[in-house]
PDB file of C-alpha atoms in Angstrom:
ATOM      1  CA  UNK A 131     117.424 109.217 112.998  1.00 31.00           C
ATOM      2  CA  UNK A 132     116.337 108.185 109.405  1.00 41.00           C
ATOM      3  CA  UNK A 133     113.833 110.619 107.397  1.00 60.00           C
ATOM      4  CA  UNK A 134     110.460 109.058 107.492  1.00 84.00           C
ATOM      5  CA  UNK A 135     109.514 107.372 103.526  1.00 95.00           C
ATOM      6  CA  UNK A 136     108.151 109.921 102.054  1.00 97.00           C
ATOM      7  CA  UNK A 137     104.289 109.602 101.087  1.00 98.00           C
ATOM      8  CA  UNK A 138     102.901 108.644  97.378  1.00 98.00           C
ATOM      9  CA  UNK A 139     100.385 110.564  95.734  1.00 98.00           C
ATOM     10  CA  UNK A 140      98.681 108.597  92.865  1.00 98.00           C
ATOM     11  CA  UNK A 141      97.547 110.499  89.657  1.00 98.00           C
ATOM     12  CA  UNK A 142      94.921 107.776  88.628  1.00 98.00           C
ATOM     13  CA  UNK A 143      94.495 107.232  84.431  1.00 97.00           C
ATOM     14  CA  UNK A 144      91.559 108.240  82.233  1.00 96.00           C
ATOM     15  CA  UNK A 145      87.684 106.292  82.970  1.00 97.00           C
ATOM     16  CA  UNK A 146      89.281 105.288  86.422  1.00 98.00           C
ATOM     17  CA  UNK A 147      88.314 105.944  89.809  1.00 97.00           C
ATOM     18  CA  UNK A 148      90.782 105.033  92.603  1.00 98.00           C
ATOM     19  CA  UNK A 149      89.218 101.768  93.235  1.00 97.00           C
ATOM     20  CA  UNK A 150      91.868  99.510  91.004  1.00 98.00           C
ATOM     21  CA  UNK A 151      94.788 101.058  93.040  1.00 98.00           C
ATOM     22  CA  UNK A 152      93.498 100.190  96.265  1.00 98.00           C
ATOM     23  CA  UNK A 153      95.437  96.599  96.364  1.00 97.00           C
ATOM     24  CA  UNK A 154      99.007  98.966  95.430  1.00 98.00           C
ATOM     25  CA  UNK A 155      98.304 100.855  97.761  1.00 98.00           C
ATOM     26  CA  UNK A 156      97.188  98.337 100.547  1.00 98.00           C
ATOM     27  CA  UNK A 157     100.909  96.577  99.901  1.00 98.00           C
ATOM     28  CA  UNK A 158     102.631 100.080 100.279  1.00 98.00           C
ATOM     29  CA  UNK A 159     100.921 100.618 103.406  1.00 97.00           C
ATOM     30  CA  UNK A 160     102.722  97.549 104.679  1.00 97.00           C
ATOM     31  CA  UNK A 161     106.483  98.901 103.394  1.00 97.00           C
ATOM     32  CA  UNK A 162     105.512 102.057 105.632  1.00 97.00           C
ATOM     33  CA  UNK A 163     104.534 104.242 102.709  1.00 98.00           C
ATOM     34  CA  UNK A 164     101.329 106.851 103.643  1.00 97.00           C
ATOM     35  CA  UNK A 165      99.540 106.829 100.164  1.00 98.00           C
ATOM     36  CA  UNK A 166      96.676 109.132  98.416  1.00 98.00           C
ATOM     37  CA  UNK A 167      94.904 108.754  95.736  1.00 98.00           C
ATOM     38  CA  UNK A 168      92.077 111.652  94.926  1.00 98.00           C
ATOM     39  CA  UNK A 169      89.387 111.243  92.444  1.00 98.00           C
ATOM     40  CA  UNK A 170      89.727 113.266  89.530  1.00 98.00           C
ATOM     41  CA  UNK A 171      87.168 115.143  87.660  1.00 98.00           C
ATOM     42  CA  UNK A 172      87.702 114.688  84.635  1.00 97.00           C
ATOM     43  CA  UNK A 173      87.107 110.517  85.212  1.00 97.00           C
ATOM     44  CA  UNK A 174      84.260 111.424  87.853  1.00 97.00           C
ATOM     45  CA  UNK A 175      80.499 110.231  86.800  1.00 96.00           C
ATOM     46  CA  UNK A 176      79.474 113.404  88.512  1.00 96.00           C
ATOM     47  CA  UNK A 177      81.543 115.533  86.018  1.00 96.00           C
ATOM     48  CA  UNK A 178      80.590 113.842  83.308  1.00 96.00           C
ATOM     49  CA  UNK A 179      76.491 113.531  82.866  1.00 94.00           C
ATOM     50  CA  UNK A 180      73.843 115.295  83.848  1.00 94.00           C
ATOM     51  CA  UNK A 181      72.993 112.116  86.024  1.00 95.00           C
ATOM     52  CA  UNK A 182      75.413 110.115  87.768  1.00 93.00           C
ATOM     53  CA  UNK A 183      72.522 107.569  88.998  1.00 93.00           C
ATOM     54  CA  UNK A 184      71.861 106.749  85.327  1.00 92.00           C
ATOM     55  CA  UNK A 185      74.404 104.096  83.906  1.00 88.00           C
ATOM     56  CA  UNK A 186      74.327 105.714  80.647  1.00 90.00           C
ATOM     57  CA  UNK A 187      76.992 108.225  79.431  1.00 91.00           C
ATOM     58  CA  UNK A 188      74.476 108.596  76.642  1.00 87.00           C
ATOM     59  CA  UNK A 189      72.950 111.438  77.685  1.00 90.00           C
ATOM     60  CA  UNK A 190      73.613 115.052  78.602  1.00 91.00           C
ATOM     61  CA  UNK A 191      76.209 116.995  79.975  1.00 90.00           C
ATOM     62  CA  UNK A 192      76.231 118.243  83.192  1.00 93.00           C
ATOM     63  CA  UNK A 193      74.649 121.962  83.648  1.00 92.00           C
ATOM     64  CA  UNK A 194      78.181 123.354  84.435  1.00 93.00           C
ATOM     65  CA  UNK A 195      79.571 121.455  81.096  1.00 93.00           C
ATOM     66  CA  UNK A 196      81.987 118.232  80.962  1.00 95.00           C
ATOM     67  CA  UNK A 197      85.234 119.170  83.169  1.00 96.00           C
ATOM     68  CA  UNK A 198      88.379 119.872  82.142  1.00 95.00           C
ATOM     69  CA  UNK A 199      92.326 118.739  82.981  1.00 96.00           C
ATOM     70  CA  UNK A 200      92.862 122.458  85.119  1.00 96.00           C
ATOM     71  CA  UNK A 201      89.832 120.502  87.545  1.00 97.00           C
ATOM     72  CA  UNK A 202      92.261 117.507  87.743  1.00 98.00           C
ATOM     73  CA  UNK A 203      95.101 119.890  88.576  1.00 98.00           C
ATOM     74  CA  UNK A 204      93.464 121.278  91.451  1.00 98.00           C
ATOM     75  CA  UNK A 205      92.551 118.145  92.775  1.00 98.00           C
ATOM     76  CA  UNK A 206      95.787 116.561  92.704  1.00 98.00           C
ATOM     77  CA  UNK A 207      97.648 119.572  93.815  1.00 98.00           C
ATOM     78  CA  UNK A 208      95.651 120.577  97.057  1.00 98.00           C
ATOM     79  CA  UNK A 209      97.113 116.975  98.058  1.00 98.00           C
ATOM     80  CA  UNK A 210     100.149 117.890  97.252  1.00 98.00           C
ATOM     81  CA  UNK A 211     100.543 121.097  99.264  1.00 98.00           C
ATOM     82  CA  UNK A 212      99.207 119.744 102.338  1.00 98.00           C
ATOM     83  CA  UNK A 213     101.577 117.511 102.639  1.00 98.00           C
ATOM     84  CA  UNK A 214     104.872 119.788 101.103  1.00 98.00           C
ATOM     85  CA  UNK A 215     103.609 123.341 102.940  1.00 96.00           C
ATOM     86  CA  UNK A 216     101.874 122.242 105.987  1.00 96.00           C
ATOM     87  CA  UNK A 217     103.176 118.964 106.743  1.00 96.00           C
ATOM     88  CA  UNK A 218     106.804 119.656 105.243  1.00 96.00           C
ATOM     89  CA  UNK A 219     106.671 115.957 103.424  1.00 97.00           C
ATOM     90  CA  UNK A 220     108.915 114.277 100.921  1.00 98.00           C
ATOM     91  CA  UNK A 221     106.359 113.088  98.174  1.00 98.00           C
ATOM     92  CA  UNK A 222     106.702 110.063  95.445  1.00 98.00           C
ATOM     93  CA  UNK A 223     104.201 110.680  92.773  1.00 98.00           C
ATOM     94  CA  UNK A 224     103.254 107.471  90.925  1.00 98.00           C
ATOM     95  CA  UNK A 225     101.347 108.375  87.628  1.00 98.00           C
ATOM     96  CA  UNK A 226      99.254 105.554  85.184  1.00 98.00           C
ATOM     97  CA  UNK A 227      98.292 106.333  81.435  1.00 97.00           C
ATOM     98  CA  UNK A 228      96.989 109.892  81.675  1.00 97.00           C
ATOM     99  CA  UNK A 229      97.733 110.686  85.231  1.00 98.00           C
ATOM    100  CA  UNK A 230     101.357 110.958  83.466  1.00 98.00           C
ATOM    101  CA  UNK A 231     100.305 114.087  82.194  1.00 98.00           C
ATOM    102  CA  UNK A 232      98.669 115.316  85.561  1.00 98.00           C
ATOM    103  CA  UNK A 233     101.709 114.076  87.859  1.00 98.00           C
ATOM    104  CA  UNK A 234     104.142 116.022  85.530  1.00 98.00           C
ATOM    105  CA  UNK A 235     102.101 119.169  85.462  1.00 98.00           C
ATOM    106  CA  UNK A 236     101.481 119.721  89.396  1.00 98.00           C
ATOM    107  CA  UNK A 237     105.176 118.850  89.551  1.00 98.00           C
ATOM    108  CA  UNK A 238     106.364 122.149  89.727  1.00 98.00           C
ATOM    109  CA  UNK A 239     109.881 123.782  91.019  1.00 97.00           C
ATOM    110  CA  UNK A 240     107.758 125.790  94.063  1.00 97.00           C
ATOM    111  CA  UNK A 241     106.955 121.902  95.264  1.00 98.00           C
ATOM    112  CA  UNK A 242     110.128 119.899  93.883  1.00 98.00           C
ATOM    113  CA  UNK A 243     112.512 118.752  97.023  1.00 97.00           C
ATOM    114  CA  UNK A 244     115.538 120.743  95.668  1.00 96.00           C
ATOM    115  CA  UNK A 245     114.221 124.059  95.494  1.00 95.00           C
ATOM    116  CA  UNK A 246     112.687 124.041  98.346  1.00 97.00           C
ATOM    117  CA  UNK A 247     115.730 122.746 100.272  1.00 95.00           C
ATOM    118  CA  UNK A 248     117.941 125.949  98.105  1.00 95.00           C
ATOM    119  CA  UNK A 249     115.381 128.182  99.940  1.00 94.00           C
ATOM    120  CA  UNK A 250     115.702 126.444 103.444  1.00 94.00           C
ATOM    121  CA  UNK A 251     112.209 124.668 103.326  1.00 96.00           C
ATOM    122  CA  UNK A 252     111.771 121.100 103.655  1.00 95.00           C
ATOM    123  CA  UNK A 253     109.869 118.784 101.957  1.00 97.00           C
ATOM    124  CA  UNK A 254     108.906 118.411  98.142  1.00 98.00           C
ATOM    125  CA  UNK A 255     108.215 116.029  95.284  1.00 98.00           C
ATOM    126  CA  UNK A 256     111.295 113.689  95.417  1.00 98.00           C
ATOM    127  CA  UNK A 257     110.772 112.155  92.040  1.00 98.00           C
ATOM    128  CA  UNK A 258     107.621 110.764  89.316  1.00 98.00           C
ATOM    129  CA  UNK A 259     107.299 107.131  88.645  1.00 98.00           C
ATOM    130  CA  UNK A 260     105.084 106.278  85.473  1.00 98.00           C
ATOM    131  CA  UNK A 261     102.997 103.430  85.040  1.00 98.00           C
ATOM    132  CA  UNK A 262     102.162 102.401  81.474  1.00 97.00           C
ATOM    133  CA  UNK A 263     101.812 106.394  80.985  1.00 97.00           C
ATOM    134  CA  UNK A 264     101.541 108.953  78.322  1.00 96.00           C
ATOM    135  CA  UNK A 265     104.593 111.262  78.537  1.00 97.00           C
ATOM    136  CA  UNK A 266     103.536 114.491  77.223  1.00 97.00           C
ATOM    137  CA  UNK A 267     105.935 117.342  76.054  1.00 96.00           C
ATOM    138  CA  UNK A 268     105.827 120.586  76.732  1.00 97.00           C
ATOM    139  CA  UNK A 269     103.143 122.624  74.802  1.00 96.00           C
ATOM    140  CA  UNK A 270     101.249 119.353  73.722  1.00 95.00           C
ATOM    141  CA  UNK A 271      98.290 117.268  75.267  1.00 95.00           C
ATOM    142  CA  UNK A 272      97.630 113.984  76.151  1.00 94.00           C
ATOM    143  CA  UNK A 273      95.424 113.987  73.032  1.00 90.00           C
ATOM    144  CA  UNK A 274      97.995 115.061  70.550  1.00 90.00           C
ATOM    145  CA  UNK A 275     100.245 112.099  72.334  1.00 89.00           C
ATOM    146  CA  UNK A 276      97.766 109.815  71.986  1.00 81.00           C
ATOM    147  CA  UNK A 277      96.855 110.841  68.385  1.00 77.00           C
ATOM    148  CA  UNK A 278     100.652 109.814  67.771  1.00 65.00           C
ATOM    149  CA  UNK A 279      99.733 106.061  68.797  1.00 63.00           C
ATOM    150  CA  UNK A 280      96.449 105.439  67.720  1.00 56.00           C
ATOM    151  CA  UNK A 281      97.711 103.238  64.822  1.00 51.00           C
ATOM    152  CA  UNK A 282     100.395 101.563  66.504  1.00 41.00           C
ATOM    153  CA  UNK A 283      97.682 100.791  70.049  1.00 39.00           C
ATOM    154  CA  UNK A 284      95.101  99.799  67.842  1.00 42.00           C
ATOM    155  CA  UNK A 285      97.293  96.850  66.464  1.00 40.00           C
ATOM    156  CA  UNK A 286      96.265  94.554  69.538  1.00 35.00           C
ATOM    157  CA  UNK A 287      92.714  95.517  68.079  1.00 35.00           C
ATOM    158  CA  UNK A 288      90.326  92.872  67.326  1.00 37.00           C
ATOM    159  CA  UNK A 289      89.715  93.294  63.370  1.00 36.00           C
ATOM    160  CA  UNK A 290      87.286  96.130  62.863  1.00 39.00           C
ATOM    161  CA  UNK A 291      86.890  97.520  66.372  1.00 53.00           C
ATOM    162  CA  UNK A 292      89.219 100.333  68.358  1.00 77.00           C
ATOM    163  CA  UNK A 293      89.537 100.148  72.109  1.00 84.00           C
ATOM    164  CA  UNK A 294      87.823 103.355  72.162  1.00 84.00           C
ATOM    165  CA  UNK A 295      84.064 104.934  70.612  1.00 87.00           C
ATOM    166  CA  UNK A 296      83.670 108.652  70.291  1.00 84.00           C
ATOM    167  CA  UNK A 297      80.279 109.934  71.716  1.00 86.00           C
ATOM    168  CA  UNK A 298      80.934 113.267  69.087  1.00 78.00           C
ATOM    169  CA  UNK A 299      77.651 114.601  70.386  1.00 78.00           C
ATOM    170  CA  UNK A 300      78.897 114.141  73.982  1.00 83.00           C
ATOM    171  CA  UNK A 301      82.408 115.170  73.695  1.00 86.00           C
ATOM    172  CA  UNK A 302      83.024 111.982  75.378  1.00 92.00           C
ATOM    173  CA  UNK A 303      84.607 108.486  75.065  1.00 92.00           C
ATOM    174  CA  UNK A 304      84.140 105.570  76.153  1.00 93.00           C
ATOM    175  CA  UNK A 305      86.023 101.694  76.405  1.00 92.00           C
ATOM    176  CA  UNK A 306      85.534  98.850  74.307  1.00 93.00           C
ATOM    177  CA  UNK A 307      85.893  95.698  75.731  1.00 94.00           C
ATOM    178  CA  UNK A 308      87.830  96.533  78.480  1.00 96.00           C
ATOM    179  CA  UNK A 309      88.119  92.454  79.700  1.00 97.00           C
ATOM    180  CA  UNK A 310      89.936  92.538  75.905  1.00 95.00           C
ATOM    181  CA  UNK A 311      91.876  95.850  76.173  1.00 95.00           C
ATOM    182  CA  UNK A 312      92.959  96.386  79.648  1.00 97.00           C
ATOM    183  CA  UNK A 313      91.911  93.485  82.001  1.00 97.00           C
ATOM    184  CA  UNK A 314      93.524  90.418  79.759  1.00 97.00           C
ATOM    185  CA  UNK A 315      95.918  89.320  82.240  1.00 96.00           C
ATOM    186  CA  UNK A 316      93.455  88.884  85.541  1.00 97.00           C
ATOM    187  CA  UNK A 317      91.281  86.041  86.019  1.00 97.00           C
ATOM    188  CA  UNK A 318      87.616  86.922  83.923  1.00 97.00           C
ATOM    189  CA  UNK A 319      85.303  87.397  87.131  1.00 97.00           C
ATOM    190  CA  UNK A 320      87.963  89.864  88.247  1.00 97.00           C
ATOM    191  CA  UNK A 321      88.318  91.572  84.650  1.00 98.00           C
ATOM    192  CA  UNK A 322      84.257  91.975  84.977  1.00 97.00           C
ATOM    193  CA  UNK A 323      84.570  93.567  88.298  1.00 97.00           C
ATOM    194  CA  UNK A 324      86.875  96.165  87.435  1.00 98.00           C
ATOM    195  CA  UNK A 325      85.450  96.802  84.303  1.00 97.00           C
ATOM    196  CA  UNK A 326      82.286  97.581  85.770  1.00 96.00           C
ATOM    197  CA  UNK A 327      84.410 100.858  87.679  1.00 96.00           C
ATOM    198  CA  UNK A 328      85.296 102.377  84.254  1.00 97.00           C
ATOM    199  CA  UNK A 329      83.763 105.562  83.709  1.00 97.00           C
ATOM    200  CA  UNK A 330      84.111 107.739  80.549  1.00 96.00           C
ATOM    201  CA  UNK A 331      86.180 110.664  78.998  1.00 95.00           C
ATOM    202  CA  UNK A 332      86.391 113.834  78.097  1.00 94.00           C
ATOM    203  CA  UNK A 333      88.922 115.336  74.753  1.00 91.00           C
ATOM    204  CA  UNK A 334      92.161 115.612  77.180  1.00 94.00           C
ATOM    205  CA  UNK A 335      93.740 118.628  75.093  1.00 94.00           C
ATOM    206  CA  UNK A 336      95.110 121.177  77.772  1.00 96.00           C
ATOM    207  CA  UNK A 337      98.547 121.316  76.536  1.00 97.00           C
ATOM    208  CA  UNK A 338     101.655 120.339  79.210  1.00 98.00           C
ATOM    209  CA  UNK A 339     103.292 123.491  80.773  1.00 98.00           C
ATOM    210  CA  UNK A 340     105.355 122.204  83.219  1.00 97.00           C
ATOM    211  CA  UNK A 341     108.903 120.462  82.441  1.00 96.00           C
ATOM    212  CA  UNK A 342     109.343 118.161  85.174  1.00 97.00           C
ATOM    213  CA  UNK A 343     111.348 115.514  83.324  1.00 98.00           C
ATOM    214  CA  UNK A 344     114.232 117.884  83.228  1.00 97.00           C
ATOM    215  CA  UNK A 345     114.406 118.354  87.115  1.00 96.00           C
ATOM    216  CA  UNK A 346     113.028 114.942  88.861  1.00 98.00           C
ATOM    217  CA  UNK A 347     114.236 111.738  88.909  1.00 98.00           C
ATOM    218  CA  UNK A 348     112.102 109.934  86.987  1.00 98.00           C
ATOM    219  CA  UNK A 349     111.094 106.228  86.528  1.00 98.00           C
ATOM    220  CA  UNK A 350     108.628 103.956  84.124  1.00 98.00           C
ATOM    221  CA  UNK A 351     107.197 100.780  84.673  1.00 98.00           C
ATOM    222  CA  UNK A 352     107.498  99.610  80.619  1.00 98.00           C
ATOM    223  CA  UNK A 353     103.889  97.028  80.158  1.00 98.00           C
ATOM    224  CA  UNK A 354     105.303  95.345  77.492  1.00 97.00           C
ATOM    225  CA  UNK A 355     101.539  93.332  77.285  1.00 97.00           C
ATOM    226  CA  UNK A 356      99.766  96.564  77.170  1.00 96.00           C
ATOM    227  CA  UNK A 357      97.187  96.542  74.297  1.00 93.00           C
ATOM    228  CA  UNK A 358      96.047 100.021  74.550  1.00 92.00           C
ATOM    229  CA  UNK A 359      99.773 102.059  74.847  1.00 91.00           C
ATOM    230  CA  UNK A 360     102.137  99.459  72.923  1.00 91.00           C
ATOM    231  CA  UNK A 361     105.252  99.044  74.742  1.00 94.00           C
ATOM    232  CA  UNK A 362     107.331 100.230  71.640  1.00 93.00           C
ATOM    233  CA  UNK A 363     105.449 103.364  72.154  1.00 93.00           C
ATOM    234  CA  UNK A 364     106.030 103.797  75.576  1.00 96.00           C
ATOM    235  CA  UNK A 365     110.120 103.136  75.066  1.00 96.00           C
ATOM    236  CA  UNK A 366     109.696 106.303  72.646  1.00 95.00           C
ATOM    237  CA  UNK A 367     107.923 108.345  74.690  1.00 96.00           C
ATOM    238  CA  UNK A 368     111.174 107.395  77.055  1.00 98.00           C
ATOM    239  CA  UNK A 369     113.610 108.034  74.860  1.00 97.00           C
ATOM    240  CA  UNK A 370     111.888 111.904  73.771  1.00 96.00           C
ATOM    241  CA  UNK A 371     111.669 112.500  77.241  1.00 97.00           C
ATOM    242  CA  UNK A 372     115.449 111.217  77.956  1.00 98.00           C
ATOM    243  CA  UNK A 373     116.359 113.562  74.678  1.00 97.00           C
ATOM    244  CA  UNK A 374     114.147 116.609  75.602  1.00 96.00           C
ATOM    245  CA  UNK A 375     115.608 116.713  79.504  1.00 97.00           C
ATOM    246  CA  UNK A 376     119.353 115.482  79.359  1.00 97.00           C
ATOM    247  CA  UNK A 377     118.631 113.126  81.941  1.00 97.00           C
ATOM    248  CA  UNK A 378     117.812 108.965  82.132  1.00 97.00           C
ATOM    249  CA  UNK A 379     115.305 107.431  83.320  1.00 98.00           C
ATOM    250  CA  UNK A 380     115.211 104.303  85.652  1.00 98.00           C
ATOM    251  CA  UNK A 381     113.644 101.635  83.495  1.00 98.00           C
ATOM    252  CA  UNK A 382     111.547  98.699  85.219  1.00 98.00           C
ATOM    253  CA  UNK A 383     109.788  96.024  82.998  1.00 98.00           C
ATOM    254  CA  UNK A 384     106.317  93.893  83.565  1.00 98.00           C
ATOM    255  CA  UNK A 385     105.396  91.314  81.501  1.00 98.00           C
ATOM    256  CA  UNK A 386     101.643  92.465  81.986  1.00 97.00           C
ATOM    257  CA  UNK A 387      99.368  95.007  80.658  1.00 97.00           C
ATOM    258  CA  UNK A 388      98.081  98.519  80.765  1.00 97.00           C
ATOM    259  CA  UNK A 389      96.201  97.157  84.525  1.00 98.00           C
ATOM    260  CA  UNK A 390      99.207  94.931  85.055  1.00 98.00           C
ATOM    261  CA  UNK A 391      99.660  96.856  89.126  1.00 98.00           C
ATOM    262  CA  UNK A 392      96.489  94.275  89.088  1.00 98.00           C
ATOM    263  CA  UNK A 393      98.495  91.224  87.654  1.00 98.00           C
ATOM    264  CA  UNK A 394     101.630  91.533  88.997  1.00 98.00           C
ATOM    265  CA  UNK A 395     101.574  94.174  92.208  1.00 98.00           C
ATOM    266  CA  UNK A 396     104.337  92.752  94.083  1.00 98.00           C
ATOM    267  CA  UNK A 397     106.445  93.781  91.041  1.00 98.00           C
ATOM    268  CA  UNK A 398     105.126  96.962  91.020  1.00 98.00           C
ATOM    269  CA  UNK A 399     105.504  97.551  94.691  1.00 98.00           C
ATOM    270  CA  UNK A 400     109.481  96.432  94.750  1.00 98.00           C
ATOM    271  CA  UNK A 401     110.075  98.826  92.187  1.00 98.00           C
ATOM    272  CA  UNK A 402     108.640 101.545  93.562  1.00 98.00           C
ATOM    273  CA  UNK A 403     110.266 101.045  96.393  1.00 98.00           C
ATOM    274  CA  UNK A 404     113.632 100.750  95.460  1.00 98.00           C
ATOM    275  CA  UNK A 405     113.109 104.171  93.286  1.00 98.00           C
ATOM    276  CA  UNK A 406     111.471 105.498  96.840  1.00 98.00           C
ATOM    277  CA  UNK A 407     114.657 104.884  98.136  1.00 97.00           C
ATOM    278  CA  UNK A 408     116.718 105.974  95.662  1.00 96.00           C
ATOM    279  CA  UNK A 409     115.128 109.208  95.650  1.00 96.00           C
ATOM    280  CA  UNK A 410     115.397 109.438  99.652  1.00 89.00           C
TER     281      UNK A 410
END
């Protein structure tokens, strides 16, 4: 008999809740593919302000101060080993903007397939595909990787205004015109909607300690649409990655943007599948 597909765990991007994923993940369901998709703190109204009933990031913090990436880590990983440890599962982590940082860091040889199976366990990450995400090296942070861009993603700009404001007294940030920025492709009532799930930011700057790139297959969905990660940027990020491992990665291309699992999801879902299976 077959191995059963292994599940997908989805490391959601920066100001996101899981709410834009839940279409991907509906047409996985379909293929046979158990998905889960955890909130993380550090995109989490209730992390972020002192009141999550008040619409306004302007104000303060919460008591226990804004959260940090280690909160996202734990998250994501208490997923992850439920279903390795207890329930001995293959896993497919799928990873947009930021969450490429996150999916790489939990990624770790105790929970990769192969080590496991050199120690006679079963189960394990099988493999990381990327969405339109921020491949960090080791010892830097999604900020410094970002920092690297800004020029180059603000280019899509409209003259005079980022896709980004700093709230410096916050420590936060917030979208501009996300409709503009990350919604362009979809129809305007449905930009609206899911710009109205955005949340805000904190300074992402826990450096990567984890090389994952060097031991997992790994895959990216290139946006080449995408005005907030340009997709010349993203083919670098690629090709540092390719350099800093040894190893390639499997290439896919979408017209789309940074949202484009919105625009175009049954592209996104036969890709992911075929990796799936060619990590099986």
């Amino acid at each position: 008999m077959s191995s059963p597909k292994p599940a997908i765990l989805l490391a959601h991007g920066s100001y996101h809740t899981p709410q834009p994923y839940a279409r991907l993940r509906a047409l996985l369901s379909k293929q046979g593919y158990e998905t889960h998709c955890p909130q993380l703190p550090c995109a989490s109204r209730d992390y972020l302000v002192a009141d999550p009933r008040n619409p306004s990031f302007d104000q303060p913090p919460p008591s226990q101060g804004l959260p940090t990436q280690d909160l996202d880590v734990a998250a994501l990983r208490a997923v992850l080993r439920r279903l390795v440890e207890e329930q001995g599962r293959d896993v497919l982590l799928l990873a947009h903007s930021s969450g490429g940082w996150t999916a790489t860091e939990i990624a770790t040889p105790e929970l990769q397939r192969g080590k496991r199976g050199l120690e006679g366990r079963g189960g394990g990450v099988v493999g990381i595909f990327y969405m339109a995400s921020f491949l960090v090296m080791l010892g830097e942070s999604v900020w410094s990787t970002f920092a690297a861009s800004t020029g180059e993603a603000e280019q899509g700009a409209r003259e005079g205004q980022g896709w980004f404001s700093l709230l410096k007294e916050r420590n936060l940030t917030v979208f501009n015109d996300p409709p503009y920025f990350l919604f362009h492709d979809l129809p305007a009532e449905e930009a609206e909607k899911w710009s109205e799930t955005l949340t805000a930011c904190p300074f992402l700057t826990v450096p990567l300690t984890n090389d994952a790139y060097s031991e997992l297959p790994c895959a990216y969905m290139l946006c080449e649409g995408d005005r907030v990660v340009s997709s010349w940027y993203q083919e670098l990020m690629v090709k540092k990655a390719e350099e800093s491992s040894g190893r390639k990665m499997q290439i896919y291309k979408c017209p789309g943007g940074h949202e484009s699992f919105l625009s175009y999801p049954e592209l996104y879902l036969d890709s992911i599948v075929e990796f799936a299976e060619k990590c099986a």
